[in-house]
Short mmCIF file of C-alpha atoms in Angstrom, two decimals:
data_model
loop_
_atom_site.label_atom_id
_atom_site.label_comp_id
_atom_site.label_asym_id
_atom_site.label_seq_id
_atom_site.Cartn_x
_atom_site.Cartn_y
_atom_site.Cartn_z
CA UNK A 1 0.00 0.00 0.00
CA UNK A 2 2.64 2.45 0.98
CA UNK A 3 4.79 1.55 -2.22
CA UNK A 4 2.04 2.51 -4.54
CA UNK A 5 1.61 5.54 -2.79
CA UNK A 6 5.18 6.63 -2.79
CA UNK A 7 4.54 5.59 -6.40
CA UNK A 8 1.78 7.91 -7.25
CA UNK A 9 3.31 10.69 -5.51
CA UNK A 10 6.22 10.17 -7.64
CA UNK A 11 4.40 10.61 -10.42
CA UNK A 12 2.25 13.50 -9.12
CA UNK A 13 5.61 15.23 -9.06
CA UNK A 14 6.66 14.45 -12.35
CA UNK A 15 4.01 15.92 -13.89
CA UNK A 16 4.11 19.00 -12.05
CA UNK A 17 7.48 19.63 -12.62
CA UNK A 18 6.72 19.02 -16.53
CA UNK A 19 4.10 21.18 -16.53
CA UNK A 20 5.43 23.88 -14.64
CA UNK A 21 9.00 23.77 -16.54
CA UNK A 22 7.33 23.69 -20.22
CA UNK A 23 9.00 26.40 -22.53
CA UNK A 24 6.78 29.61 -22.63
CA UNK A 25 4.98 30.20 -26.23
CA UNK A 26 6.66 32.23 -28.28
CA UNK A 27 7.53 33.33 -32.10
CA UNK A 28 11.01 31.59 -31.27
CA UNK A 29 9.67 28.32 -29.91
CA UNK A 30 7.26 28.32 -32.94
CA UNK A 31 10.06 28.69 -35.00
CA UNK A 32 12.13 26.17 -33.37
CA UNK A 33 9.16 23.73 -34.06
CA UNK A 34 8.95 24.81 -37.74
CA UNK A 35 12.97 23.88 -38.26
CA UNK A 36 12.09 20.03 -36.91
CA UNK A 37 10.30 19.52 -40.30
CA UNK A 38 12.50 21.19 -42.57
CA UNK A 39 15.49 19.45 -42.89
CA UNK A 40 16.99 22.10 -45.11
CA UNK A 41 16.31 25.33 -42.80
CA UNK A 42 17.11 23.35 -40.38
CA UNK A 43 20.62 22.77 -41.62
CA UNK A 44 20.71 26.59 -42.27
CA UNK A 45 20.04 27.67 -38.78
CA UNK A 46 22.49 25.19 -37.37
CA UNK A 47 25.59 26.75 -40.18
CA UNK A 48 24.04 30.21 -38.92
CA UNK A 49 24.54 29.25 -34.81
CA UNK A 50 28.05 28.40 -35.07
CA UNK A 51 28.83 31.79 -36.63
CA UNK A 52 26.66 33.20 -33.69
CA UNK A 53 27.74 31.22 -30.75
CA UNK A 54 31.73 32.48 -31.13
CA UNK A 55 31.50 34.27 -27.95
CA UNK A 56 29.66 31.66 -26.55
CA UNK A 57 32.74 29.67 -27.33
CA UNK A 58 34.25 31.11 -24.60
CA UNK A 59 32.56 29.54 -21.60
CA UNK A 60 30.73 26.47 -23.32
CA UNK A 61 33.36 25.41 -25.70
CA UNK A 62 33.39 25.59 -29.44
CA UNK A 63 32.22 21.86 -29.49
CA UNK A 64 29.57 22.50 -26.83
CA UNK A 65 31.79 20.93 -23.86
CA UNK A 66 32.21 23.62 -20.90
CA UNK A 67 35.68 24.94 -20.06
CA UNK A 68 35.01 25.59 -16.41
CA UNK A 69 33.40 23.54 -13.59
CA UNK A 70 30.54 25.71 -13.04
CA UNK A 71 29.49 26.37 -16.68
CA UNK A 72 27.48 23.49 -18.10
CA UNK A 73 27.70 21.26 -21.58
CA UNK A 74 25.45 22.49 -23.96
CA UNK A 75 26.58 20.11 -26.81
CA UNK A 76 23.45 17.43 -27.16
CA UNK A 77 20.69 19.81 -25.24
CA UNK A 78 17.05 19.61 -26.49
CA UNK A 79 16.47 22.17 -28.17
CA UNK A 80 13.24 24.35 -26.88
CA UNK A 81 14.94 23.70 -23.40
CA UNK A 82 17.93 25.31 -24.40
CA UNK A 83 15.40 28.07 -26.10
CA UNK A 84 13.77 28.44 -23.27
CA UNK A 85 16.69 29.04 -20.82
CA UNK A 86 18.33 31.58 -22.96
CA UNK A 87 14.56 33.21 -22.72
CA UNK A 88 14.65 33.01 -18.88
CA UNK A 89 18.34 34.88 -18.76
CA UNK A 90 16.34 37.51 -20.94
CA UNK A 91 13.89 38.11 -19.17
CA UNK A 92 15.49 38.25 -15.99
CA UNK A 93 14.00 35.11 -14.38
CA UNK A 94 17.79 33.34 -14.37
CA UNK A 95 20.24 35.24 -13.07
CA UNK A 96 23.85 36.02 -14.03
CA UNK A 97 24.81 39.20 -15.16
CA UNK A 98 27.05 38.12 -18.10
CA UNK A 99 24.73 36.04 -19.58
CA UNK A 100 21.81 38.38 -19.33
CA UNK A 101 24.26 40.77 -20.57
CA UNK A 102 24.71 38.70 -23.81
CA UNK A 103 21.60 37.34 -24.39
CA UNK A 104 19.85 40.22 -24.76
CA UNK A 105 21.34 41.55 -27.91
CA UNK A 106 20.27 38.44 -29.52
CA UNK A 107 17.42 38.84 -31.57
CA UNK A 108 14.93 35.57 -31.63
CA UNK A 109 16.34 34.39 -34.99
CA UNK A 110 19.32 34.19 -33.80
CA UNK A 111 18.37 32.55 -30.19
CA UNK A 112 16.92 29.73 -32.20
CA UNK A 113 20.11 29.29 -34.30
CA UNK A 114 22.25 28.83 -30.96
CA UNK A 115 19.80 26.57 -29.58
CA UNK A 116 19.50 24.32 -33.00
CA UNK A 117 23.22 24.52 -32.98
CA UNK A 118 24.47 23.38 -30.03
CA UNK A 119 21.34 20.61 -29.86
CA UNK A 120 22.79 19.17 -32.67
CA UNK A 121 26.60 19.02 -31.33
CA UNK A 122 27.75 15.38 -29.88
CA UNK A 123 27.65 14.54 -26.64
CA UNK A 124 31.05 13.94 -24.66
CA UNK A 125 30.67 11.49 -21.72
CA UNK A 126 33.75 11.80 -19.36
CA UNK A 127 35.09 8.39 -17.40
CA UNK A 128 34.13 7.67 -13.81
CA UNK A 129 34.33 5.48 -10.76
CA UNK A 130 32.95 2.47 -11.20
CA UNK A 131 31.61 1.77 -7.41
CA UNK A 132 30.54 5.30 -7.85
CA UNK A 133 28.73 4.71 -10.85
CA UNK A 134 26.62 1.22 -9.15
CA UNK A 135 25.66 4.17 -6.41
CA UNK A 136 24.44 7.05 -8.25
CA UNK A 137 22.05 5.07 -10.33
CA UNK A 138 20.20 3.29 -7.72
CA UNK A 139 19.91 6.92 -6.45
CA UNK A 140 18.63 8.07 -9.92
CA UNK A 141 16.05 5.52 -10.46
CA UNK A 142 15.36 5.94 -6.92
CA UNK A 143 15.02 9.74 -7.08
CA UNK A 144 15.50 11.21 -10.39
CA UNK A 145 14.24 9.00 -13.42
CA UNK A 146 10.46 10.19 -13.52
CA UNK A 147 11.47 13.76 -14.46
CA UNK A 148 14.93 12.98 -16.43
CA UNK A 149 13.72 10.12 -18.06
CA UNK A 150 15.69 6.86 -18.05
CA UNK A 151 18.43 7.57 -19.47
CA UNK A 152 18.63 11.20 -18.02
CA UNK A 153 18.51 13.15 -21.75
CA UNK A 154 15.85 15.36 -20.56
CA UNK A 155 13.20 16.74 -22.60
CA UNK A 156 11.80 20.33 -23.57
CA UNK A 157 10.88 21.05 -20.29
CA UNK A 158 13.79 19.08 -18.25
CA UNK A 159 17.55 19.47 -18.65
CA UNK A 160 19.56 16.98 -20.07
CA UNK A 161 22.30 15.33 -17.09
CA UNK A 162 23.65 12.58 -19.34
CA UNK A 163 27.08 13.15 -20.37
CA UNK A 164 27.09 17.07 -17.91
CA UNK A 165 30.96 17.27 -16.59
CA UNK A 166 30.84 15.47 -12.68
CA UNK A 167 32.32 19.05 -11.44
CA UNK A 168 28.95 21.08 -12.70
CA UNK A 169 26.82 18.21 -11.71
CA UNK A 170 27.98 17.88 -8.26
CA UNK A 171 28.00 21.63 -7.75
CA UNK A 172 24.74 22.19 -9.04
CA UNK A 173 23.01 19.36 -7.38
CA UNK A 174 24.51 20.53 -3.95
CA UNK A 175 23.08 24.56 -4.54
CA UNK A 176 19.66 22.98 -5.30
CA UNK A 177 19.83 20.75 -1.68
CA UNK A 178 21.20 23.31 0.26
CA UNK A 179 18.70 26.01 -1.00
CA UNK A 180 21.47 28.22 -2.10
CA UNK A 181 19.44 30.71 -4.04
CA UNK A 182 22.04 30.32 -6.65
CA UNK A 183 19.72 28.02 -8.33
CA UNK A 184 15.75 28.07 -7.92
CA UNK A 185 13.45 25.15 -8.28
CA UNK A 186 11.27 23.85 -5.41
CA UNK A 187 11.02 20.33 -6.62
CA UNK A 188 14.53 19.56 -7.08
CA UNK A 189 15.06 21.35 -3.66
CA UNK A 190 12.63 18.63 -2.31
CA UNK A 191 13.97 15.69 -4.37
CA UNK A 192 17.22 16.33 -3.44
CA UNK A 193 17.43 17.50 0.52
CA UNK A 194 17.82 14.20 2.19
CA UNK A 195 21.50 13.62 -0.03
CA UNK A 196 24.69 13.22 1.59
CA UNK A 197 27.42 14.85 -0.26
CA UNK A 198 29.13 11.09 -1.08
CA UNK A 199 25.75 10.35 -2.63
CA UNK A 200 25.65 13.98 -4.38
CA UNK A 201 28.95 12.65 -5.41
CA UNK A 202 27.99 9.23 -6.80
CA UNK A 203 24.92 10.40 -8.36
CA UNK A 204 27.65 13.15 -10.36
CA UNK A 205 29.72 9.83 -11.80
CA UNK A 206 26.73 7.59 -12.68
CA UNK A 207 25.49 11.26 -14.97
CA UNK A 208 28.37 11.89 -16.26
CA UNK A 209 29.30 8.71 -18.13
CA UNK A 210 26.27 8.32 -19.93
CA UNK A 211 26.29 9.04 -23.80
#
């Protein structure tokens, strides 16, 4: 009885967190949907968002693959989530000043050519601990699979872990448990709060070696 209740909750929480993280409509995500069935625009706007990601280059790699800890992979990203988070920096609702800075001299065109581009770069899994990796996906199917999905490549309205660098994922997952404010979402501050930091840590290896 108490397993399909833990069950059902689980799921109640999945599809709140879907629902609430779903891109905003907009002329961009419109667009964005328009590309999927036009392979040849679609080609365009990629050739287009490697000439407009250059600067981008700087932080996320010209492949997609961060340079620092605490700058995420893009390379492999869906991309309306991608779309949608360079919205949210925008409009304010993520904050860092450099990429708010940046962002908002991109016109929508162009935010949907960075998003098709770096969605369409390969992803880079990195090597990790093998007794690490056995304990951080009993914790994901445990805690993380109903939002993620089962093999953690995200959807529009989730981020994509598989293949993120173990630095940025263990960082990241830590702000969200101990309510940093760095990083804002109420469900993943509930899903994650009871973590130790060696499970934070195991959870990080099983992530990042998955293509």
């Amino acid at each position: 009885m108490m397993r399909a209740f833990l069950v059902l909750v689980g799921c109640l929480v999945a599809a709140s967190a879907f629902a609430q993280s779903l891109p905003t409509p907009s002329p961009a995500q419109d667009r964005l949907k328009a590309l999927s069935g036009d392979p040849v625009a679609l080609r365009a706007a990629v050739d287009a968002g490697k000439k407009a990601t250059f600067f981008c280059a700087n932080c996320h790699g010209d492949d997609g693959i961060s340079k620092t800890p605490d700058v995420p992979n893009l390379a492999g990203q869906n991309p309306a989530y991608l779309l949608e988070q360079i919205r949210k920096f925008g409009a304010g609702e993520r904050k860092d000043a450099f990429m708010q800075g940046l962002i908002k001299v991109l016109k929508d065109e162009e935010r949907v050519q960075v998003a098709t581009y770096f969605a369409s770069l390969p992803v880079r899994p990195s090597a990790a601990d093998a007794a690490q990796v056995a304990k951080g996906k009993v914790l994901f199917e445990r805690l993380c699979v109903r939002c993620h999905g089962e093999q953690a490549r995200g959807n529009e309205a989730i981020a994509r872990l598989a293949g993120q660098k173990l630095p940025y994922l263990q960082t990241t997952i830590t702000r969200y448990r101990d309510r940093t404010g760095v990083r804002n979402n109420q469900l993943m501050s509930i899903a994650t709060a009871g973590l130790k930091n060696e499970e934070i840590l195991a959870l990080a290896n099983y992530l990042t070696q998955l293509p």
